[in-house]
PDB file of C-alpha atoms in Angstrom:
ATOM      1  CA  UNK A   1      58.024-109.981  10.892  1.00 64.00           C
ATOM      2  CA  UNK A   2      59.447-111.623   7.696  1.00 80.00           C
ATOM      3  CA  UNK A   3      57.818-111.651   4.659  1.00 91.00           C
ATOM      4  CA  UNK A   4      56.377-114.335   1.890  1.00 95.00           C
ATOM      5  CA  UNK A   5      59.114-116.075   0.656  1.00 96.00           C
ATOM      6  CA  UNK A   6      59.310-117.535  -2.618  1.00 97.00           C
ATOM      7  CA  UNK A   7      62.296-119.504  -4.434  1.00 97.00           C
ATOM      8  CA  UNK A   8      63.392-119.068  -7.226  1.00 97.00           C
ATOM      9  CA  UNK A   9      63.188-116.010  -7.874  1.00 95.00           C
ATOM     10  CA  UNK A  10      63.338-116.673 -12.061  1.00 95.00           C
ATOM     11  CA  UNK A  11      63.308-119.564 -13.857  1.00 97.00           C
ATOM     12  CA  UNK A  12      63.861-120.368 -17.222  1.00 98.00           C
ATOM     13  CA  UNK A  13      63.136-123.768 -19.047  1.00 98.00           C
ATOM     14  CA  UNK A  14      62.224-125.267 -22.362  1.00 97.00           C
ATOM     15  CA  UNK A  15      58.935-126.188 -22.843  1.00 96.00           C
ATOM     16  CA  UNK A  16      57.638-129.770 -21.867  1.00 97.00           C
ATOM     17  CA  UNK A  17      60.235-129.750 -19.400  1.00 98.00           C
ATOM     18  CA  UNK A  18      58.914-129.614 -15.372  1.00 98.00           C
ATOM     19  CA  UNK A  19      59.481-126.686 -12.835  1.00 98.00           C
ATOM     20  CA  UNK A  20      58.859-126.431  -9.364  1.00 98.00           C
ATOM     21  CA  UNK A  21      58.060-123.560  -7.211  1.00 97.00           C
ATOM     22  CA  UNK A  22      58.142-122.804  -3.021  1.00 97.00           C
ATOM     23  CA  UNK A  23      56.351-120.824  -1.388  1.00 97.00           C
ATOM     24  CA  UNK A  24      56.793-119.910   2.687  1.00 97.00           C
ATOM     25  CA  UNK A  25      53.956-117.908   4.012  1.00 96.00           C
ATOM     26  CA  UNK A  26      54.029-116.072   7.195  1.00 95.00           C
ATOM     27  CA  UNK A  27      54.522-117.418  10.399  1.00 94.00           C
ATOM     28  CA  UNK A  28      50.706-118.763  11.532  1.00 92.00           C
ATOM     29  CA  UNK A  29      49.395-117.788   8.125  1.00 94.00           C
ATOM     30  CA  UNK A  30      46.257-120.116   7.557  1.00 92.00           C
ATOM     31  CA  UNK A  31      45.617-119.430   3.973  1.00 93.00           C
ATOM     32  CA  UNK A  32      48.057-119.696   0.845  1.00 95.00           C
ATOM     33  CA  UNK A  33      47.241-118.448  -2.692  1.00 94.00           C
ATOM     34  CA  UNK A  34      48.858-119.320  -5.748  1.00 97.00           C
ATOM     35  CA  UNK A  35      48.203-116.768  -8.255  1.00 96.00           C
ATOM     36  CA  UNK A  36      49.543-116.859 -12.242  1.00 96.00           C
ATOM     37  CA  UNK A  37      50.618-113.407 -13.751  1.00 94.00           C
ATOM     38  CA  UNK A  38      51.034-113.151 -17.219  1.00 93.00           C
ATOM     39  CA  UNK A  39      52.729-109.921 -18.571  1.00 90.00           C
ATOM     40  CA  UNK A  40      50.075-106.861 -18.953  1.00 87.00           C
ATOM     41  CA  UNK A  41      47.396-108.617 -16.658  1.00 89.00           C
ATOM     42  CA  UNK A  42      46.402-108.816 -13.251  1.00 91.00           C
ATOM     43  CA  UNK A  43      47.133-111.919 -10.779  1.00 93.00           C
ATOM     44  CA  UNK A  44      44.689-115.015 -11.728  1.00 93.00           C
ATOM     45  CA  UNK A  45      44.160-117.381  -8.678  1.00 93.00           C
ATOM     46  CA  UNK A  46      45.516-120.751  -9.560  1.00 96.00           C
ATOM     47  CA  UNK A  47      44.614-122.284  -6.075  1.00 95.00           C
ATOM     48  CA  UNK A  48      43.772-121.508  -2.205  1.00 93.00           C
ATOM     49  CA  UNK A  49      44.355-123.599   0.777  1.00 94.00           C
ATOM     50  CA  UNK A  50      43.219-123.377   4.087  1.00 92.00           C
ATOM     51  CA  UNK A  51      46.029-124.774   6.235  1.00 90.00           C
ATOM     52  CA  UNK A  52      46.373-128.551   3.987  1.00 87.00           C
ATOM     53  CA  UNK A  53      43.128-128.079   2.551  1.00 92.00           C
ATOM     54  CA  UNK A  54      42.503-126.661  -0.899  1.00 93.00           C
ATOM     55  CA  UNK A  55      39.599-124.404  -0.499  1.00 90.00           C
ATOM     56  CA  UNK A  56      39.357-123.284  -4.298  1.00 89.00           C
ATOM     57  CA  UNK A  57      41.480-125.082  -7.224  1.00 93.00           C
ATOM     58  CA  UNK A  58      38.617-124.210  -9.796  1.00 91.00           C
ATOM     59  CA  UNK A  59      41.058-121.879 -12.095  1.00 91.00           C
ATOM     60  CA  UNK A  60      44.240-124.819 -12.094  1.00 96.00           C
ATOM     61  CA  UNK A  61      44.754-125.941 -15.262  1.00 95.00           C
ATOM     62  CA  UNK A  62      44.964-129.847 -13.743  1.00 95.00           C
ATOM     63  CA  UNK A  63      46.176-131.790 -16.509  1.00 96.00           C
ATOM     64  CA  UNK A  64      49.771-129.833 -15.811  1.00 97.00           C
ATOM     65  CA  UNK A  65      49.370-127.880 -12.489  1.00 98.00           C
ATOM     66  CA  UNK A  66      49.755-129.484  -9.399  1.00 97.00           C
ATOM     67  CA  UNK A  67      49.940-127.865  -5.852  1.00 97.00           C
ATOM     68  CA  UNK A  68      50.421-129.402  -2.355  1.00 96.00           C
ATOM     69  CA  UNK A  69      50.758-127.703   1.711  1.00 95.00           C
ATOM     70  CA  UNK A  70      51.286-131.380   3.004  1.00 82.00           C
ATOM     71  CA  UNK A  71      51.762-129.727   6.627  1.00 87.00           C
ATOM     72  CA  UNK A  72      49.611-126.410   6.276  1.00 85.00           C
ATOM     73  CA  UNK A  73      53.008-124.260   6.276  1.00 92.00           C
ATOM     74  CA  UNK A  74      55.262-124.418   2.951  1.00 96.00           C
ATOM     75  CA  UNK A  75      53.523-125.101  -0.782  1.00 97.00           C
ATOM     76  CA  UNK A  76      55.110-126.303  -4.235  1.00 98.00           C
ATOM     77  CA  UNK A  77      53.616-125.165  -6.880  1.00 98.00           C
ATOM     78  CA  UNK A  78      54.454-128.231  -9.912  1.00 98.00           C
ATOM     79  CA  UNK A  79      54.133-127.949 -13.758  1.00 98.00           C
ATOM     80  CA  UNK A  80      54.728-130.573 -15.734  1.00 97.00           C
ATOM     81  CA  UNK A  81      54.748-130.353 -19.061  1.00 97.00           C
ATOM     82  CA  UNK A  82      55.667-126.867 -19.366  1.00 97.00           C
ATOM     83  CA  UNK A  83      53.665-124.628 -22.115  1.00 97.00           C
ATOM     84  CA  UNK A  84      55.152-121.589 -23.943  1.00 97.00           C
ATOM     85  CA  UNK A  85      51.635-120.237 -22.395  1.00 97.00           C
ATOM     86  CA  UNK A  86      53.022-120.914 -18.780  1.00 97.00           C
ATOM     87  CA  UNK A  87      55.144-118.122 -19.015  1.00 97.00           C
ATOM     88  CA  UNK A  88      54.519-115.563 -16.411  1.00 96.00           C
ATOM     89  CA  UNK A  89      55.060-114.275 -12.813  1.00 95.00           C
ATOM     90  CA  UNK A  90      53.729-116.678  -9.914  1.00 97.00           C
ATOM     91  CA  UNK A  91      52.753-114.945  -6.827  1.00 96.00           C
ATOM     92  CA  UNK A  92      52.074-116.631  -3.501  1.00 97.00           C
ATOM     93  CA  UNK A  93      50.105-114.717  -1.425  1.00 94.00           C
ATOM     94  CA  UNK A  94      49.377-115.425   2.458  1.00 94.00           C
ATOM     95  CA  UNK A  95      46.804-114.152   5.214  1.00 91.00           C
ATOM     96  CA  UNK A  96      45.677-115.068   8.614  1.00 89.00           C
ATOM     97  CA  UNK A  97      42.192-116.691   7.471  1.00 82.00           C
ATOM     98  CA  UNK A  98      39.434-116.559   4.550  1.00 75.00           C
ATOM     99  CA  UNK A  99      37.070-113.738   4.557  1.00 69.00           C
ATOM    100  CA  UNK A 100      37.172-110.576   2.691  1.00 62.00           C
ATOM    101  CA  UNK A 101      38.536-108.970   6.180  1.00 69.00           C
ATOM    102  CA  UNK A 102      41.563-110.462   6.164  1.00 78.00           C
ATOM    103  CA  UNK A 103      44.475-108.753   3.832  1.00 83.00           C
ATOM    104  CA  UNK A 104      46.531-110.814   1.809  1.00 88.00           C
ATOM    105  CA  UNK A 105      50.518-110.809   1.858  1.00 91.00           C
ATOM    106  CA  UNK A 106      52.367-111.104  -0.962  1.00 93.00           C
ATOM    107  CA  UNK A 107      56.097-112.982  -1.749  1.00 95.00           C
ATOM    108  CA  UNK A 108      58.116-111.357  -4.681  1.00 93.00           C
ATOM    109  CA  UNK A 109      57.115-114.110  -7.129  1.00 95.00           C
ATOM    110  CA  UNK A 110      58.817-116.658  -9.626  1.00 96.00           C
ATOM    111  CA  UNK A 111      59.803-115.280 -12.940  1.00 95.00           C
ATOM    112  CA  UNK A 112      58.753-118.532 -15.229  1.00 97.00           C
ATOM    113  CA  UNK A 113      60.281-117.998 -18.815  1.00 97.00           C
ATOM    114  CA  UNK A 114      59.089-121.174 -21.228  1.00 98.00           C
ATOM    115  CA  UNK A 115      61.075-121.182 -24.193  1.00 97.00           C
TER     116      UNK A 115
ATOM    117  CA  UNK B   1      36.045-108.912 -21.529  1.00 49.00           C
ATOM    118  CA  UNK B   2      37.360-108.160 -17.976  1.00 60.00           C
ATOM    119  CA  UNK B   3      35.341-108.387 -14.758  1.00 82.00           C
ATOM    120  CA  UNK B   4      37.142-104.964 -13.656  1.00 90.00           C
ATOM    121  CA  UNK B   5      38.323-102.310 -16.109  1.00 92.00           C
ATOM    122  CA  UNK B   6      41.129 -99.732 -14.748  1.00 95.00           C
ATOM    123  CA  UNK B   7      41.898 -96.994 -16.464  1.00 96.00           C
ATOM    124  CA  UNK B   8      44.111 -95.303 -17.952  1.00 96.00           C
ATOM    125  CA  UNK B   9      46.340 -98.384 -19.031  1.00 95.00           C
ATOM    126  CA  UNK B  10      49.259 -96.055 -18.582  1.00 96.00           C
ATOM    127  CA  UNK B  11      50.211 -92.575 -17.366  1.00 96.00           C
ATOM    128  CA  UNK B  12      53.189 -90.718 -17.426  1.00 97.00           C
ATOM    129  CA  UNK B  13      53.518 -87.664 -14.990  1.00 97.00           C
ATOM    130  CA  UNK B  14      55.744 -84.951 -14.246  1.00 97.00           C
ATOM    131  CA  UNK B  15      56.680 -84.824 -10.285  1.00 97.00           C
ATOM    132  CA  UNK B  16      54.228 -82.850  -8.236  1.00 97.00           C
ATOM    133  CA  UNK B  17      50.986 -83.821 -10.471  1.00 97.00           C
ATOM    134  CA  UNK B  18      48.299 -84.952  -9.467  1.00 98.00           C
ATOM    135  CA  UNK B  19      47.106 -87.845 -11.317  1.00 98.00           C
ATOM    136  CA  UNK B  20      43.529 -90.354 -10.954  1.00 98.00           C
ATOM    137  CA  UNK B  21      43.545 -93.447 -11.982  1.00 98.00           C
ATOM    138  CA  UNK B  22      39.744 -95.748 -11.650  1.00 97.00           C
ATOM    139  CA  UNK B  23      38.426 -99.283 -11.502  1.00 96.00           C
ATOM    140  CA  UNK B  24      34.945-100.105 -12.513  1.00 94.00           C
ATOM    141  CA  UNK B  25      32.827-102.960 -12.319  1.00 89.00           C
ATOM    142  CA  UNK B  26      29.281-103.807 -14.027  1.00 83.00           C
ATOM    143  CA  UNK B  27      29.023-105.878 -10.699  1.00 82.00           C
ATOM    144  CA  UNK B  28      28.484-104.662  -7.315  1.00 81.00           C
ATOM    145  CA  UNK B  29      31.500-105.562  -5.233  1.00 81.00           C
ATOM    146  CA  UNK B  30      31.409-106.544  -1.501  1.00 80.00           C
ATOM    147  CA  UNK B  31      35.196-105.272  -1.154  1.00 85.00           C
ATOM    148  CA  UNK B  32      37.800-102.986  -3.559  1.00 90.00           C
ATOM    149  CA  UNK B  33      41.373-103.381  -2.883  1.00 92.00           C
ATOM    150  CA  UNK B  34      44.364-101.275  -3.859  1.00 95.00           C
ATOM    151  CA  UNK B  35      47.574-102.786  -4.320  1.00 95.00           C
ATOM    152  CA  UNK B  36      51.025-101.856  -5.765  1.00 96.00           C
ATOM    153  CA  UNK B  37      53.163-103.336  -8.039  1.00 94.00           C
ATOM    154  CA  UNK B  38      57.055-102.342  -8.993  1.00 88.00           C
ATOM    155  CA  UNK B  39      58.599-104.845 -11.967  1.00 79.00           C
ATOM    156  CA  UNK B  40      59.556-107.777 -10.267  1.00 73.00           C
ATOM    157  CA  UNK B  41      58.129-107.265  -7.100  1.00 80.00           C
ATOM    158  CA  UNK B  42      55.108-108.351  -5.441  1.00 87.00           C
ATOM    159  CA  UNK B  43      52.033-106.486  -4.497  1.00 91.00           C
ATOM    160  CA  UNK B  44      51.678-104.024  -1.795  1.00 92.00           C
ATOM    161  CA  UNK B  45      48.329-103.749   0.063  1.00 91.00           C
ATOM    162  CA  UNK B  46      47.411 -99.497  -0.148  1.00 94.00           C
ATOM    163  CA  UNK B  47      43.526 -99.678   0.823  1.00 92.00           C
ATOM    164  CA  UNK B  48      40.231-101.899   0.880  1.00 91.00           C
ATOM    165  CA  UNK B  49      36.983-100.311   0.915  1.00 92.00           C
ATOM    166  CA  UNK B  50      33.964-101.568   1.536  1.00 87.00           C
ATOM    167  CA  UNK B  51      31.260 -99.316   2.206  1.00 87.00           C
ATOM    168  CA  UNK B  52      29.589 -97.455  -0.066  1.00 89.00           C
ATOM    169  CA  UNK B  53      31.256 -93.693  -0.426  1.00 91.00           C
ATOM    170  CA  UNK B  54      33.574 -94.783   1.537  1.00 94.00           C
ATOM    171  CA  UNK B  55      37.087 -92.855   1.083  1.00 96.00           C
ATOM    172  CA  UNK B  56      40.574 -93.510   2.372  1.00 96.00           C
ATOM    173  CA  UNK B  57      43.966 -91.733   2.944  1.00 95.00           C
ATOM    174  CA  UNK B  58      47.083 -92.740   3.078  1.00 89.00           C
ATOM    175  CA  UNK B  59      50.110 -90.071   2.944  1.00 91.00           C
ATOM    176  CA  UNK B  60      49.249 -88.441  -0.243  1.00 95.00           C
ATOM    177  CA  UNK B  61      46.898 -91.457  -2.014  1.00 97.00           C
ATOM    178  CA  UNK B  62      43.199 -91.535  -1.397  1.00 97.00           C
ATOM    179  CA  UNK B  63      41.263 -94.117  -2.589  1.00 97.00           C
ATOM    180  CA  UNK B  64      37.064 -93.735  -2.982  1.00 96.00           C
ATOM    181  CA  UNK B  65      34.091 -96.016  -3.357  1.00 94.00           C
ATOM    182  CA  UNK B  66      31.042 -94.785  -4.977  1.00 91.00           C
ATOM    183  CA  UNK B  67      27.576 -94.993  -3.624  1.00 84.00           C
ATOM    184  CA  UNK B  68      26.565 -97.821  -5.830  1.00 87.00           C
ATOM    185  CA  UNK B  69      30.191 -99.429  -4.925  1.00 82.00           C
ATOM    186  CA  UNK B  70      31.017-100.514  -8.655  1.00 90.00           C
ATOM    187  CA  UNK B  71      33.496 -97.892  -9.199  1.00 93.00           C
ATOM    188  CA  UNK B  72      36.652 -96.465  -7.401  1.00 96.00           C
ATOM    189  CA  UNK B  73      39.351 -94.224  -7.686  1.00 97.00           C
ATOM    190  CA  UNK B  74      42.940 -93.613  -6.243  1.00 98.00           C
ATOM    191  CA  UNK B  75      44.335 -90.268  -6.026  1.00 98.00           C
ATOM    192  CA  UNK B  76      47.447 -89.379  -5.759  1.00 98.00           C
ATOM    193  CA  UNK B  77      48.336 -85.308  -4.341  1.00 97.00           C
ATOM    194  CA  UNK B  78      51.634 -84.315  -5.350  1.00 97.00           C
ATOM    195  CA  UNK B  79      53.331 -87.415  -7.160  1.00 97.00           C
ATOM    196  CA  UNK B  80      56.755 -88.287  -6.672  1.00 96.00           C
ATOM    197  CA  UNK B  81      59.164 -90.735  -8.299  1.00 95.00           C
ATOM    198  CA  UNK B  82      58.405 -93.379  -5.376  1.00 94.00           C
ATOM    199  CA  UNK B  83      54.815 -93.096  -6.397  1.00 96.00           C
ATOM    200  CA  UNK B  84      55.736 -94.742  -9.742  1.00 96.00           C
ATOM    201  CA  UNK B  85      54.841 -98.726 -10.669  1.00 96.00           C
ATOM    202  CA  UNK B  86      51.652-100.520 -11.307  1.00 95.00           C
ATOM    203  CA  UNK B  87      48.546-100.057  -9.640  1.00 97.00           C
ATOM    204  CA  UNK B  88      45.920-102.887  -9.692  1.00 96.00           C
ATOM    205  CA  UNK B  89      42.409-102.691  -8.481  1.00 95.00           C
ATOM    206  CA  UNK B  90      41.124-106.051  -6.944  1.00 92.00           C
ATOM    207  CA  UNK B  91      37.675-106.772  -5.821  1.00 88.00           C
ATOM    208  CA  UNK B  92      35.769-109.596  -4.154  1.00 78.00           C
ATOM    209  CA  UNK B  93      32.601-110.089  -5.347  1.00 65.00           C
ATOM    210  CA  UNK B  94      30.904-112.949  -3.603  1.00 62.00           C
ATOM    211  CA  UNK B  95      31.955-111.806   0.152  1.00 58.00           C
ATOM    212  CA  UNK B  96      34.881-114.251   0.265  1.00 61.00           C
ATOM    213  CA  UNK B  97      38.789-113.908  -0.188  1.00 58.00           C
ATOM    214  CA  UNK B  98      38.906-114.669  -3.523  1.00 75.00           C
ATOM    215  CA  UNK B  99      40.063-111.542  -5.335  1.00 83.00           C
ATOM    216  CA  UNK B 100      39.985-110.651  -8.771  1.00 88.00           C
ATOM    217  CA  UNK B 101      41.823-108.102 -10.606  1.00 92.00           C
ATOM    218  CA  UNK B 102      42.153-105.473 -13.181  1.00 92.00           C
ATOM    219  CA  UNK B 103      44.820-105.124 -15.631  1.00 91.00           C
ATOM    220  CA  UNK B 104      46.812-102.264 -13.775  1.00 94.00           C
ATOM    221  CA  UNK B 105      47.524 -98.867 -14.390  1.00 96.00           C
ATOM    222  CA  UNK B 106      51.537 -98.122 -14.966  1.00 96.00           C
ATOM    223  CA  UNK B 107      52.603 -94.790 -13.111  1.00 97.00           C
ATOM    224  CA  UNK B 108      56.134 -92.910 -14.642  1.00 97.00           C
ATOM    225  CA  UNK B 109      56.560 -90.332 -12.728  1.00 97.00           C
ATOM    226  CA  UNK B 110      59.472 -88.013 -14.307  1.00 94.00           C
ATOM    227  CA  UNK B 111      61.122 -85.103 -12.092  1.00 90.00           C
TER     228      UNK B 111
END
């Protein structure tokens, strides 16, 4: 069974420039999770969707984040302006439906460098 | 301050140790998770646990929930040089699948 995939794998810009991130969650995968990473913390949940629904968004910083699953399978995570702040590791994460049951999958994540 | 403290930050171990590392919450949790992290990698699912004293094994990592399920710990028998990366504690507090996590604990294990 293949994995979360996640493109590109790093990513360097300057800041107020824009950046895009995909995300390909497993095969009949209901729920996708964005999560930001900054160095020397845990993952922070940027967003959740349940198939082209966003379930939770309350953590996106919405003046500069913007996410979209227009056909419940594939996700772009946007920013745009970039911050020096923005730098960290974005994670997608995947599983089969909500619930505490129900173990996430993770991709490899996108290195985001901000300079 | 952090919803879930793991500790130590860091630890560096010579192969064959046996090392702890916890996770504690001032909140009771409905589920703890165990995940693994090597640099530039994403996480690996190692354990939930959900019922108070509840313990798991898996090859030579066991993970525990106390009674009062606001604390846990992973174990690791016999460390090896695979063993080493981060380990992050995430819990869900409100019975849904939205996880929070800890900081991480960095394993070096040296032979």
């Amino acid at each position: 069974e293949a994995g979360v995939a996640q493109s590109p794998r790093y990513k360097i810009i300057e800041k107020r420039q824009s950046v895009a991130f995909w995300c390909n969650p497993i095969s009949g995968h209901a729920t996708l999770y964005w999560y930001q990473q900054i160095l020397g913390q845990g993952p922070k949940l940027l967003i959740q969707f349940q198939n082209n629904g966003v379930v939770d968004d309350s953590q996106l910083p919405k003046d500069r984040f913007s996410a979209e699953r227009l056909k419940g399978v594939d996700s772009t995570l946007k920013i745009q302006p970039a911050k020096l702040e923005d730098s960290a590791v974005y994670l997608c994460a995947s599983s089969l439906g909500q619930g505490a049951v129900y173990e996430q999958y993770f991709g490899p994540g996108t290195r985001l460098t901000v300079t | 301050s952090q919803e879930l403290e793991q500790s130590p930050q860091s630890l560096i171990v010579q192969e064959g140790k046996n090392l702890t590392i916890n996770c504690t919450s001032s909140k009771t949790l409905y589920g703890l998770y165990w995940y693994k992290q090597k640099y530039g990698e994403g996480l690996i699912f190692l354990m939930m646990l959900q019922k108070g004293g509840e313990e798991k094994s898996h090859e030579k990592i066991t993970a525990k929930l106390d009674e009062k399920k606001q604390q846990s710990s992973l174990h690791i028998t016999a460390s090896q040089p695979s063993h080493a990366g981060i380990y992050l504690c995430g819990a869900d507090r409100w019975n849904t699948d939205k996880l929070i996590f800890g900081t991480g604990t960095r394993l070096q294990v040296f032979p």
